[in-house]
């Protein structure tokens, strides 16, 4: 899809907006859609009007924007996505958005348009219909550019996360990372990971024929006043390991690298957005969790990078083991803040469904900032508790801790486990097990990866002062 600023309304479809109880900026639409047909403009509803030569464009698509006082940037994204989905449904190749009075929402409109146009049809013989040209009349060039960069980052994330595990292997993630422009990237292989004493991560990786890759990307610009590390869970496939998952739970476990895919998307955008005076690290401990003959076993005792020992209670609680070593690594970088994003627990899915992602951390202000950034980015994050008591269930008789405890409160238990590997740095953990990958379409998102985290983390790191 080509996106550009235009004043030329000679196109296939002009897309206009209508607030409830207000007229549009288009006389034809007011006469036919509003007066004759009573189109109210409830949020997300659309009305298609043929112009029969009365104006140069063939059709007008009126998009309901709901009540003006409730409109905001998140609504803009949704409205644009819905409009584009409608345009694809009527097989319009070219269209122009002519939204009056919404000039401050250019970035969100572009992001929404891309979300509406997204599909993953790489493996289909018959390709999906996509819009070729989309013009925008009232937006600023800078906002359109920024929206495009965000949207392309999301698309990269969604494409990687949607790929089968056969394709998106640890080596593939490493290859993608090393091709991102403007970053200083280092890939560590198994021997180097051993030298870094990442005993927990290595144990998880052992059961698979696919070798692990530890990926460290670095963006730096100007005189860094702030340094942030972003970690993504990178389980390219989670079979559960020796504690094998049942078939139905294993089916979508190619999505267990959604956190990693998010970080690749975020890092891919930095060289284009060029945030100033900041250093941003992107870290992924990529591997597969498989029950191969070298697989780690229940009852094994692992030593993480910071020397803490972990009794393996369940090999399916592997994400926190890989993150443990990644968090130690990030803590040693001496950054100001660490954020990890992970498809970590089924318990988080039970608690929040596919509506919201769970957030925990060790610094109240940072937790609030991340949640607030999510809100304005069109993502829903919700804080979950990290009471000390959750640690009780992780008590081990033979090691410093077990990797799992009770089934109850599982998202928080995972949070307090991770906390053991964070030292001297502000930290936020985002559990996206329920929100990263949809098994059926929801809102403006289709089946598969949602690119969760990309918009929030990009806004978070670029708005740092
Ligand atoms: N990758 C899963 C979590 C998950 C569940 C992600 C559903 C996406 C959708 C994780 O590695 C896992 O298996 N967690 C276990 C932990 C348990 C053994 C304590 C779980 O949540 O069941
Ligand atoms: Mn697992
Ligand atoms: Zn997992």
CSV table of C-alpha atoms and ligand atoms in Angstrom, one decimal:
chain,number,residue,atom,x,y,z
A,1,UNK,CA,0.0,0.0,0.0
A,2,UNK,CA,1.4,3.4,-1.1
A,3,UNK,CA,0.5,6.3,1.2
A,4,UNK,CA,0.8,9.9,0.4
A,5,UNK,CA,-0.5,13.4,1.0
A,6,UNK,CA,-2.7,14.7,-1.8
A,7,UNK,CA,-5.2,17.4,-2.7
A,8,UNK,CA,-6.5,15.4,-5.6
A,9,UNK,CA,-10.0,14.1,-5.0
A,10,UNK,CA,-10.3,12.4,-8.4
A,11,UNK,CA,-10.1,8.9,-7.1
A,12,UNK,CA,-12.2,5.7,-6.7
A,13,UNK,CA,-13.4,6.3,-3.2
A,14,UNK,CA,-13.4,9.4,-1.0
A,15,UNK,CA,-13.5,8.5,2.7
A,16,UNK,CA,-15.1,11.1,5.0
A,17,UNK,CA,-16.0,11.1,8.6
A,18,UNK,CA,-19.3,11.8,10.3
A,19,UNK,CA,-19.7,12.6,14.0
A,20,UNK,CA,-23.1,11.7,15.6
A,21,UNK,CA,-25.6,14.5,15.2
A,22,UNK,CA,-23.4,16.5,12.9
A,23,UNK,CA,-23.2,16.9,9.1
A,24,UNK,CA,-20.2,15.8,7.0
A,25,UNK,CA,-18.0,18.0,4.9
A,26,UNK,CA,-19.6,16.5,1.8
A,27,UNK,CA,-22.9,17.8,0.4
A,28,UNK,CA,-23.8,14.6,-1.4
A,29,UNK,CA,-23.2,12.6,1.7
A,30,UNK,CA,-25.4,15.0,3.7
A,31,UNK,CA,-28.2,14.8,1.2
A,32,UNK,CA,-28.2,11.1,0.7
A,33,UNK,CA,-26.6,9.3,3.6
A,34,UNK,CA,-27.8,11.6,6.4
A,35,UNK,CA,-31.1,13.2,5.2
A,36,UNK,CA,-32.6,10.5,3.0
A,37,UNK,CA,-31.2,7.4,4.7
A,38,UNK,CA,-30.8,8.6,8.3
A,39,UNK,CA,-27.2,7.5,8.6
A,40,UNK,CA,-26.3,8.6,12.2
A,41,UNK,CA,-22.6,8.1,12.3
A,42,UNK,CA,-22.4,5.8,15.3
A,43,UNK,CA,-18.8,4.8,15.9
A,44,UNK,CA,-17.4,2.3,13.4
A,45,UNK,CA,-20.5,2.2,11.2
A,46,UNK,CA,-20.0,2.8,7.5
A,47,UNK,CA,-22.2,4.0,4.6
A,48,UNK,CA,-21.3,3.7,1.0
A,49,UNK,CA,-22.6,6.1,-1.6
A,50,UNK,CA,-22.3,6.1,-5.4
A,51,UNK,CA,-21.8,9.5,-6.9
A,52,UNK,CA,-22.9,8.8,-10.5
A,53,UNK,CA,-20.7,11.4,-11.9
A,54,UNK,CA,-21.8,14.3,-9.6
A,55,UNK,CA,-18.2,14.6,-8.4
A,56,UNK,CA,-15.0,13.1,-9.9
A,57,UNK,CA,-14.8,10.3,-7.3
A,58,UNK,CA,-16.9,7.2,-8.0
A,59,UNK,CA,-18.0,6.6,-4.5
A,60,UNK,CA,-18.0,8.2,-1.0
A,61,UNK,CA,-17.5,6.1,2.0
A,62,UNK,CA,-18.9,7.7,5.2
A,63,UNK,CA,-17.3,6.4,8.4
A,64,UNK,CA,-19.2,6.9,11.7
A,65,UNK,CA,-16.9,8.6,14.2
A,66,UNK,CA,-19.3,8.5,17.2
A,67,UNK,CA,-19.7,11.4,19.6
A,68,UNK,CA,-17.3,14.2,19.0
A,69,UNK,CA,-16.5,14.6,22.7
A,70,UNK,CA,-15.5,10.9,22.9
A,71,UNK,CA,-13.2,10.9,19.9
A,72,UNK,CA,-9.5,10.5,20.5
A,73,UNK,CA,-6.4,9.1,18.9
A,74,UNK,CA,-7.3,5.5,19.7
A,75,UNK,CA,-10.7,6.0,18.0
A,76,UNK,CA,-8.9,7.5,15.0
A,77,UNK,CA,-6.9,4.3,14.6
A,78,UNK,CA,-10.0,2.1,14.8
A,79,UNK,CA,-12.1,4.3,12.5
A,80,UNK,CA,-9.3,4.3,9.8
A,81,UNK,CA,-8.8,0.5,10.2
A,82,UNK,CA,-12.6,-0.1,9.7
A,83,UNK,CA,-12.7,2.2,6.7
A,84,UNK,CA,-9.8,0.4,5.0
A,85,UNK,CA,-11.4,-3.0,5.7
A,86,UNK,CA,-14.6,-1.7,4.0
A,87,UNK,CA,-12.5,-0.4,1.1
A,88,UNK,CA,-10.9,-3.9,0.7
A,89,UNK,CA,-14.3,-5.5,0.9
A,90,UNK,CA,-15.6,-3.4,-2.1
A,91,UNK,CA,-12.2,-4.0,-3.9
A,92,UNK,CA,-11.3,-0.3,-4.1
A,93,UNK,CA,-7.7,0.0,-5.3
A,94,UNK,CA,-7.4,3.7,-4.7
A,95,UNK,CA,-9.0,6.0,-2.1
A,96,UNK,CA,-8.5,9.3,-0.4
A,97,UNK,CA,-9.2,10.1,3.2
A,98,UNK,CA,-10.7,13.6,3.6
A,99,UNK,CA,-11.4,13.9,7.3
A,100,UNK,CA,-12.0,17.5,8.3
A,101,UNK,CA,-10.9,18.9,11.6
A,102,UNK,CA,-8.9,15.9,12.6
A,103,UNK,CA,-5.5,17.1,11.5
A,104,UNK,CA,-3.8,16.2,14.8
A,105,UNK,CA,-4.6,12.5,14.3
A,106,UNK,CA,-2.5,11.8,11.2
A,107,UNK,CA,-0.1,9.3,12.8
A,108,UNK,CA,-3.0,7.3,14.3
A,109,UNK,CA,-5.0,7.4,11.0
A,110,UNK,CA,-2.0,5.9,9.1
A,111,UNK,CA,-1.4,3.2,11.7
A,112,UNK,CA,-5.1,2.3,11.5
A,113,UNK,CA,-5.1,2.2,7.7
A,114,UNK,CA,-2.2,-0.3,7.8
A,115,UNK,CA,-3.8,-2.4,10.5
A,116,UNK,CA,-7.0,-2.5,8.3
A,117,UNK,CA,-4.9,-3.5,5.2
A,118,UNK,CA,-2.9,-6.2,7.0
A,119,UNK,CA,-3.1,-9.9,6.1
A,120,UNK,CA,-0.7,-12.8,6.2
A,121,UNK,CA,-1.2,-14.4,2.8
A,122,UNK,CA,2.4,-15.5,2.1
A,123,UNK,CA,1.4,-19.2,2.1
A,124,UNK,CA,-1.9,-18.8,0.2
A,125,UNK,CA,-2.0,-19.5,-3.6
A,126,UNK,CA,-4.7,-16.9,-4.0
A,127,UNK,CA,-3.5,-13.6,-2.5
A,128,UNK,CA,-5.8,-11.3,-0.5
A,129,UNK,CA,-7.0,-8.1,-2.0
A,130,UNK,CA,-5.0,-5.0,-0.8
A,131,UNK,CA,-5.4,-1.3,-1.4
A,132,UNK,CA,-2.8,0.1,-3.8
A,133,UNK,CA,-2.9,3.8,-3.1
A,134,UNK,CA,-4.2,5.7,-0.2
A,135,UNK,CA,-4.1,9.5,-0.1
A,136,UNK,CA,-4.6,11.8,2.9
A,137,UNK,CA,-5.9,15.4,2.5
A,138,UNK,CA,-5.7,17.0,5.9
A,139,UNK,CA,-2.6,15.5,7.6
A,140,UNK,CA,0.9,16.8,8.1
A,141,UNK,CA,3.7,15.1,6.3
A,142,UNK,CA,5.6,14.5,9.5
A,143,UNK,CA,2.7,12.7,11.2
A,144,UNK,CA,2.1,10.5,8.1
A,145,UNK,CA,5.8,9.6,8.1
A,146,UNK,CA,5.8,8.7,11.8
A,147,UNK,CA,2.6,6.6,11.4
A,148,UNK,CA,4.2,4.8,8.5
A,149,UNK,CA,7.3,3.9,10.5
A,150,UNK,CA,5.1,2.7,13.4
A,151,UNK,CA,2.9,0.7,11.1
A,152,UNK,CA,5.8,-0.9,9.2
A,153,UNK,CA,7.3,-1.9,12.6
A,154,UNK,CA,4.0,-3.5,13.5
A,155,UNK,CA,3.8,-5.3,10.2
A,156,UNK,CA,7.4,-6.7,10.6
A,157,UNK,CA,6.5,-7.9,14.1
A,158,UNK,CA,3.2,-9.5,12.9
A,159,UNK,CA,4.8,-11.2,9.9
A,160,UNK,CA,7.6,-12.7,12.0
A,161,UNK,CA,5.2,-13.9,14.8
A,162,UNK,CA,2.8,-15.3,12.2
A,163,UNK,CA,5.5,-17.5,10.5
A,164,UNK,CA,5.6,-21.2,11.3
A,165,UNK,CA,8.3,-22.3,13.7
A,166,UNK,CA,9.9,-24.1,10.8
A,167,UNK,CA,10.7,-20.7,9.3
A,168,UNK,CA,11.1,-18.4,12.3
A,169,UNK,CA,13.9,-20.3,14.1
A,170,UNK,CA,16.4,-18.8,16.5
A,171,UNK,CA,18.9,-18.5,13.6
A,172,UNK,CA,16.2,-16.7,11.5
A,173,UNK,CA,15.5,-14.2,14.3
A,174,UNK,CA,19.3,-13.6,14.6
A,175,UNK,CA,19.5,-13.1,10.8
A,176,UNK,CA,16.6,-10.6,10.8
A,177,UNK,CA,18.2,-8.8,13.7
A,178,UNK,CA,21.6,-8.5,12.0
A,179,UNK,CA,20.0,-7.0,8.9
A,180,UNK,CA,18.3,-4.2,10.8
A,181,UNK,CA,19.9,-0.9,9.8
A,182,UNK,CA,21.6,1.6,12.1
A,183,UNK,CA,22.1,-0.8,15.0
A,184,UNK,CA,25.1,-2.3,16.6
A,185,UNK,CA,24.2,-6.0,16.7
A,186,UNK,CA,25.9,-9.0,18.2
A,187,UNK,CA,24.7,-12.6,18.0
A,188,UNK,CA,26.1,-15.1,20.6
A,189,UNK,CA,26.0,-18.8,19.8
A,190,UNK,CA,25.8,-21.8,22.1
A,191,UNK,CA,29.5,-21.8,23.1
A,192,UNK,CA,29.5,-18.0,23.8
A,193,UNK,CA,26.3,-18.4,25.8
A,194,UNK,CA,28.0,-21.1,27.9
A,195,UNK,CA,30.9,-18.7,28.6
A,196,UNK,CA,28.4,-16.1,29.8
A,197,UNK,CA,27.1,-18.7,32.4
A,198,UNK,CA,23.5,-18.6,31.2
A,199,UNK,CA,22.7,-22.0,32.7
A,200,UNK,CA,18.9,-21.5,32.8
A,201,UNK,CA,18.5,-20.4,29.2
A,202,UNK,CA,20.9,-23.1,27.9
A,203,UNK,CA,19.0,-25.8,29.7
A,204,UNK,CA,15.8,-24.9,27.9
A,205,UNK,CA,17.6,-24.8,24.6
A,206,UNK,CA,19.2,-28.2,25.0
A,207,UNK,CA,16.2,-30.4,23.9
A,208,UNK,CA,16.0,-28.9,20.4
A,209,UNK,CA,18.0,-29.5,17.2
A,210,UNK,CA,17.8,-25.8,16.5
A,211,UNK,CA,20.7,-24.1,18.2
A,212,UNK,CA,20.0,-21.1,20.5
A,213,UNK,CA,20.9,-17.6,19.5
A,214,UNK,CA,21.4,-14.8,22.0
A,215,UNK,CA,20.6,-11.5,20.2
A,216,UNK,CA,21.8,-8.1,21.4
A,217,UNK,CA,21.0,-5.1,19.3
A,218,UNK,CA,22.0,-1.6,20.3
A,219,UNK,CA,20.7,1.8,19.2
A,220,UNK,CA,22.5,4.9,20.4
A,221,UNK,CA,22.1,8.5,19.3
A,222,UNK,CA,23.8,11.6,20.6
A,223,UNK,CA,24.7,11.9,24.3
A,224,UNK,CA,22.5,9.3,26.0
A,225,UNK,CA,20.7,10.8,29.0
A,226,UNK,CA,18.7,7.7,29.4
A,227,UNK,CA,19.5,4.0,28.7
A,228,UNK,CA,16.8,1.4,28.3
A,229,UNK,CA,16.9,-2.3,27.7
A,230,UNK,CA,14.0,-4.1,26.0
A,231,UNK,CA,13.8,-7.9,26.3
A,232,UNK,CA,11.5,-10.1,24.3
A,233,UNK,CA,10.7,-13.7,25.1
A,234,UNK,CA,12.0,-15.7,22.1
A,235,UNK,CA,10.6,-19.2,22.3
A,236,UNK,CA,10.4,-20.1,18.7
A,237,UNK,CA,8.4,-23.1,19.6
A,238,UNK,CA,7.2,-24.2,23.0
A,239,UNK,CA,6.2,-27.9,23.0
A,240,UNK,CA,6.4,-27.8,26.8
A,241,UNK,CA,9.5,-30.0,26.8
A,242,UNK,CA,9.5,-33.2,28.8
A,243,UNK,CA,6.3,-31.9,30.5
A,244,UNK,CA,4.8,-32.0,27.0
A,245,UNK,CA,1.8,-29.9,26.3
A,246,UNK,CA,-1.4,-31.5,25.1
A,247,UNK,CA,-2.0,-31.0,21.3
A,248,UNK,CA,-4.6,-28.3,21.7
A,249,UNK,CA,-2.4,-26.1,23.8
A,250,UNK,CA,0.6,-26.7,21.6
A,251,UNK,CA,-1.1,-25.8,18.4
A,252,UNK,CA,-0.3,-22.0,18.5
A,253,UNK,CA,3.0,-22.2,20.3
A,254,UNK,CA,4.8,-20.8,17.3
A,255,UNK,CA,3.6,-17.5,18.8
A,256,UNK,CA,5.8,-18.0,21.9
A,257,UNK,CA,8.3,-15.6,20.3
A,258,UNK,CA,5.8,-12.7,20.0
A,259,UNK,CA,7.9,-10.8,22.6
A,260,UNK,CA,11.0,-11.2,20.5
A,261,UNK,CA,9.1,-10.3,17.3
A,262,UNK,CA,7.9,-7.1,19.1
A,263,UNK,CA,11.5,-6.1,20.0
A,264,UNK,CA,12.6,-6.7,16.4
A,265,UNK,CA,9.8,-4.5,15.2
A,266,UNK,CA,10.6,-1.8,17.7
A,267,UNK,CA,14.4,-1.9,17.0
A,268,UNK,CA,13.7,-1.8,13.2
A,269,UNK,CA,12.0,1.6,13.6
A,270,UNK,CA,14.6,3.4,15.7
A,271,UNK,CA,17.0,4.2,12.8
A,272,UNK,CA,14.0,5.9,11.1
A,273,UNK,CA,12.6,7.7,14.1
A,274,UNK,CA,16.0,8.7,15.4
A,275,UNK,CA,15.1,9.5,19.0
A,276,UNK,CA,17.8,11.8,20.4
A,277,UNK,CA,20.2,11.4,23.3
A,278,UNK,CA,19.1,7.9,24.2
A,279,UNK,CA,20.5,4.4,24.1
A,280,UNK,CA,18.1,1.5,23.5
A,281,UNK,CA,19.1,-2.2,23.8
A,282,UNK,CA,17.0,-4.9,22.2
A,283,UNK,CA,17.7,-8.3,23.8
A,284,UNK,CA,16.3,-11.8,22.8
A,285,UNK,CA,17.4,-15.2,24.2
A,286,UNK,CA,16.0,-17.2,21.3
A,287,UNK,CA,15.6,-21.0,21.5
A,288,UNK,CA,13.0,-23.8,21.2
A,289,UNK,CA,11.6,-25.8,24.1
A,290,UNK,CA,11.6,-29.4,22.8
A,291,UNK,CA,11.7,-32.9,24.4
A,292,UNK,CA,14.7,-34.1,22.5
A,293,UNK,CA,17.1,-36.6,23.9
A,294,UNK,CA,19.3,-33.9,25.5
A,295,UNK,CA,16.3,-32.1,26.9
A,296,UNK,CA,16.4,-30.7,30.4
A,297,UNK,CA,14.3,-32.7,32.9
A,298,UNK,CA,12.0,-32.1,35.8
A,299,UNK,CA,14.1,-32.2,39.0
A,300,UNK,CA,17.2,-30.8,37.3
A,301,UNK,CA,18.9,-27.9,39.1
A,302,UNK,CA,20.1,-25.0,37.0
A,303,UNK,CA,22.4,-22.1,37.8
A,304,UNK,CA,21.4,-18.8,36.3
A,305,UNK,CA,23.9,-16.1,35.3
A,306,UNK,CA,23.7,-14.4,38.7
A,307,UNK,CA,24.5,-17.6,40.5
A,308,UNK,CA,21.0,-18.3,41.8
A,309,UNK,CA,20.0,-22.0,41.5
A,310,UNK,CA,16.6,-23.2,40.2
A,311,UNK,CA,15.0,-26.6,40.6
A,312,UNK,CA,13.0,-27.5,37.5
A,313,UNK,CA,9.5,-28.2,38.7
A,314,UNK,CA,8.0,-28.1,35.3
A,315,UNK,CA,9.8,-27.9,31.9
A,316,UNK,CA,6.9,-26.0,30.5
A,317,UNK,CA,7.7,-23.0,32.6
A,318,UNK,CA,10.6,-22.3,30.3
A,319,UNK,CA,10.1,-18.7,29.3
A,320,UNK,CA,11.0,-17.4,32.8
A,321,UNK,CA,14.2,-19.5,32.7
A,322,UNK,CA,15.3,-17.8,29.4
A,323,UNK,CA,14.2,-14.4,30.7
A,324,UNK,CA,16.1,-15.0,34.0
A,325,UNK,CA,19.4,-15.0,32.2
A,326,UNK,CA,18.4,-12.2,29.8
A,327,UNK,CA,17.4,-10.1,32.8
A,328,UNK,CA,20.8,-10.7,34.5
A,329,UNK,CA,22.5,-9.8,31.3
A,330,UNK,CA,20.5,-6.5,31.0
A,331,UNK,CA,21.1,-5.7,34.6
A,332,UNK,CA,24.8,-5.9,34.0
A,333,UNK,CA,24.6,-3.4,31.2
A,334,UNK,CA,24.1,-0.6,33.7
A,335,UNK,CA,20.9,0.7,32.0
A,336,UNK,CA,18.4,2.9,33.8
A,337,UNK,CA,15.4,0.8,32.9
A,338,UNK,CA,14.5,-2.7,31.7
A,339,UNK,CA,11.3,-3.8,30.1
A,340,UNK,CA,10.5,-7.4,29.2
A,341,UNK,CA,7.6,-8.5,27.1
A,342,UNK,CA,6.7,-12.1,27.1
A,343,UNK,CA,3.9,-14.6,26.3
A,344,UNK,CA,4.6,-15.9,29.8
A,345,UNK,CA,1.7,-17.5,31.5
A,346,UNK,CA,-1.7,-19.2,30.8
A,347,UNK,CA,-2.7,-17.8,34.1
A,348,UNK,CA,-2.5,-14.3,32.7
A,349,UNK,CA,-4.8,-15.4,29.9
A,350,UNK,CA,-7.3,-16.8,32.5
A,351,UNK,CA,-7.1,-13.5,34.4
A,352,UNK,CA,-7.3,-10.9,31.6
A,353,UNK,CA,-8.3,-12.8,28.4
A,354,UNK,CA,-7.3,-11.4,25.1
A,355,UNK,CA,-8.4,-7.9,26.2
A,356,UNK,CA,-5.5,-6.8,28.3
A,357,UNK,CA,-1.9,-7.5,28.9
A,358,UNK,CA,-0.6,-8.0,32.5
A,359,UNK,CA,2.0,-5.6,33.9
A,360,UNK,CA,4.2,-6.0,36.9
A,361,UNK,CA,7.5,-4.4,38.0
A,362,UNK,CA,9.6,-3.0,40.8
A,363,UNK,CA,9.0,0.7,40.4
A,364,UNK,CA,5.5,2.2,40.8
A,365,UNK,CA,6.1,5.2,38.7
A,366,UNK,CA,7.6,3.3,35.8
A,367,UNK,CA,4.7,0.8,35.9
A,368,UNK,CA,2.3,3.7,35.7
A,369,UNK,CA,4.2,5.4,32.9
A,370,UNK,CA,4.1,2.2,30.8
A,371,UNK,CA,0.4,1.6,31.4
A,372,UNK,CA,-0.4,5.2,30.6
A,373,UNK,CA,1.7,5.0,27.4
A,374,UNK,CA,-0.2,1.9,26.4
A,375,UNK,CA,-3.5,3.7,26.9
A,376,UNK,CA,-2.7,6.4,24.4
A,377,UNK,CA,-1.1,3.9,22.0
A,378,UNK,CA,-4.3,1.9,21.6
A,379,UNK,CA,-3.2,-1.0,23.8
A,380,UNK,CA,-4.7,-2.1,27.1
A,381,UNK,CA,-2.3,-3.0,30.0
A,382,UNK,CA,-3.4,-3.8,33.5
A,383,UNK,CA,-1.3,-4.1,36.6
A,384,UNK,CA,-1.2,-7.4,38.5
A,385,UNK,CA,0.2,-7.7,42.0
A,386,UNK,CA,3.7,-8.8,43.0
A,387,UNK,CA,3.1,-9.5,46.7
A,388,UNK,CA,6.0,-11.2,48.5
A,389,UNK,CA,3.7,-14.1,49.4
A,390,UNK,CA,3.7,-15.3,45.8
A,391,UNK,CA,7.3,-16.4,46.4
A,392,UNK,CA,6.2,-19.0,49.0
A,393,UNK,CA,4.9,-21.3,46.2
A,394,UNK,CA,8.3,-21.2,44.6
A,395,UNK,CA,10.2,-22.6,47.7
A,396,UNK,CA,12.5,-25.5,46.9
A,397,UNK,CA,14.0,-28.0,49.3
A,398,UNK,CA,17.1,-28.4,47.3
A,399,UNK,CA,17.7,-25.1,45.4
A,400,UNK,CA,17.2,-21.4,45.8
A,401,UNK,CA,13.8,-21.6,44.2
A,402,UNK,CA,11.6,-23.8,41.9
A,403,UNK,CA,10.5,-22.5,38.5
A,404,UNK,CA,6.8,-23.1,39.2
A,405,UNK,CA,4.6,-23.4,42.2
A,406,UNK,CA,0.8,-23.4,42.6
A,407,UNK,CA,-1.5,-23.2,39.6
A,408,UNK,CA,-3.2,-20.3,41.3
A,409,UNK,CA,-1.9,-16.8,40.9
A,410,UNK,CA,0.4,-18.1,38.2
A,411,UNK,CA,1.0,-14.8,36.4
A,412,UNK,CA,2.1,-13.1,39.7
A,413,UNK,CA,4.3,-16.1,40.7
A,414,UNK,CA,6.1,-15.8,37.3
A,415,UNK,CA,6.5,-12.1,38.1
A,416,UNK,CA,8.2,-12.6,41.5
A,417,UNK,CA,10.3,-15.4,39.9
A,418,UNK,CA,11.6,-12.9,37.3
A,419,UNK,CA,12.3,-10.3,40.0
A,420,UNK,CA,15.0,-12.5,41.5
A,421,UNK,CA,17.1,-11.8,38.4
A,422,UNK,CA,16.7,-8.1,38.2
A,423,UNK,CA,19.3,-6.1,40.1
A,424,UNK,CA,19.8,-2.4,40.6
A,425,UNK,CA,17.6,-1.3,37.8
A,426,UNK,CA,14.0,-0.2,37.3
A,427,UNK,CA,12.0,-2.9,35.7
A,428,UNK,CA,8.6,-3.6,34.1
A,429,UNK,CA,7.4,-7.0,33.0
A,430,UNK,CA,4.6,-7.3,30.4
A,431,UNK,CA,2.7,-10.6,30.1
A,432,UNK,CA,1.2,-10.7,26.6
A,433,UNK,CA,0.2,-14.4,26.6
A,434,UNK,CA,-3.4,-13.5,25.9
A,435,UNK,CA,-3.0,-10.5,23.7
A,436,UNK,CA,-0.1,-11.3,21.3
A,437,UNK,CA,-1.9,-13.8,19.1
A,438,UNK,CA,-5.6,-14.1,18.4
A,439,UNK,CA,-7.3,-17.4,17.6
A,440,UNK,CA,-10.2,-15.5,16.2
A,441,UNK,CA,-10.5,-12.0,14.9
A,442,UNK,CA,-11.2,-9.3,17.5
A,443,UNK,CA,-11.9,-5.6,16.9
A,444,UNK,CA,-9.7,-4.4,14.1
A,445,UNK,CA,-7.3,-7.4,14.4
A,446,UNK,CA,-7.5,-10.5,12.3
A,447,UNK,CA,-6.5,-14.1,13.3
A,448,UNK,CA,-2.9,-14.4,14.4
A,449,UNK,CA,-0.4,-11.9,15.6
A,450,UNK,CA,-1.5,-8.5,16.8
A,451,UNK,CA,1.9,-6.8,17.1
A,452,UNK,CA,1.2,-6.1,20.7
A,453,UNK,CA,3.8,-4.0,22.4
A,454,UNK,CA,5.2,-2.3,19.3
A,455,UNK,CA,3.2,0.9,19.6
A,456,UNK,CA,3.5,1.2,23.3
A,457,UNK,CA,7.3,0.5,23.5
A,458,UNK,CA,8.0,2.8,20.5
A,459,UNK,CA,6.0,5.6,22.1
A,460,UNK,CA,7.7,4.9,25.4
A,461,UNK,CA,11.2,5.0,24.2
A,462,UNK,CA,10.7,8.0,21.8
A,463,UNK,CA,8.9,10.2,24.3
A,464,UNK,CA,11.6,9.8,26.9
A,465,UNK,CA,13.2,13.2,27.8
B,1,LIG,N1,4.2,-20.1,26.5
B,1,LIG,C1,3.4,-20.6,27.7
B,1,LIG,C2,2.4,-19.5,28.1
B,1,LIG,C3,1.3,-19.3,27.1
B,1,LIG,C4,0.0,-19.9,27.3
B,1,LIG,C5,1.4,-18.4,26.1
B,1,LIG,C6,-1.0,-19.6,26.5
B,1,LIG,C7,0.4,-18.2,25.2
B,1,LIG,C8,-0.8,-18.8,25.4
B,1,LIG,C9,4.4,-20.8,28.8
B,1,LIG,O1,5.7,-21.2,28.5
B,1,LIG,C10,3.8,-21.9,29.6
B,1,LIG,O2,3.8,-23.0,29.1
B,1,LIG,N2,3.4,-21.6,30.8
B,1,LIG,C11,2.8,-22.6,31.7
B,1,LIG,C12,3.5,-22.4,33.0
B,1,LIG,C13,3.1,-23.5,34.0
B,1,LIG,C14,3.7,-24.8,33.6
B,1,LIG,C15,3.4,-23.0,35.4
B,1,LIG,C16,1.3,-22.3,31.8
B,1,LIG,O3,1.0,-21.1,31.8
B,1,LIG,O4,0.5,-23.2,31.7
B,2,LIG,MN1,5.8,-23.3,28.3
B,3,LIG,ZN1,6.4,-20.6,26.7
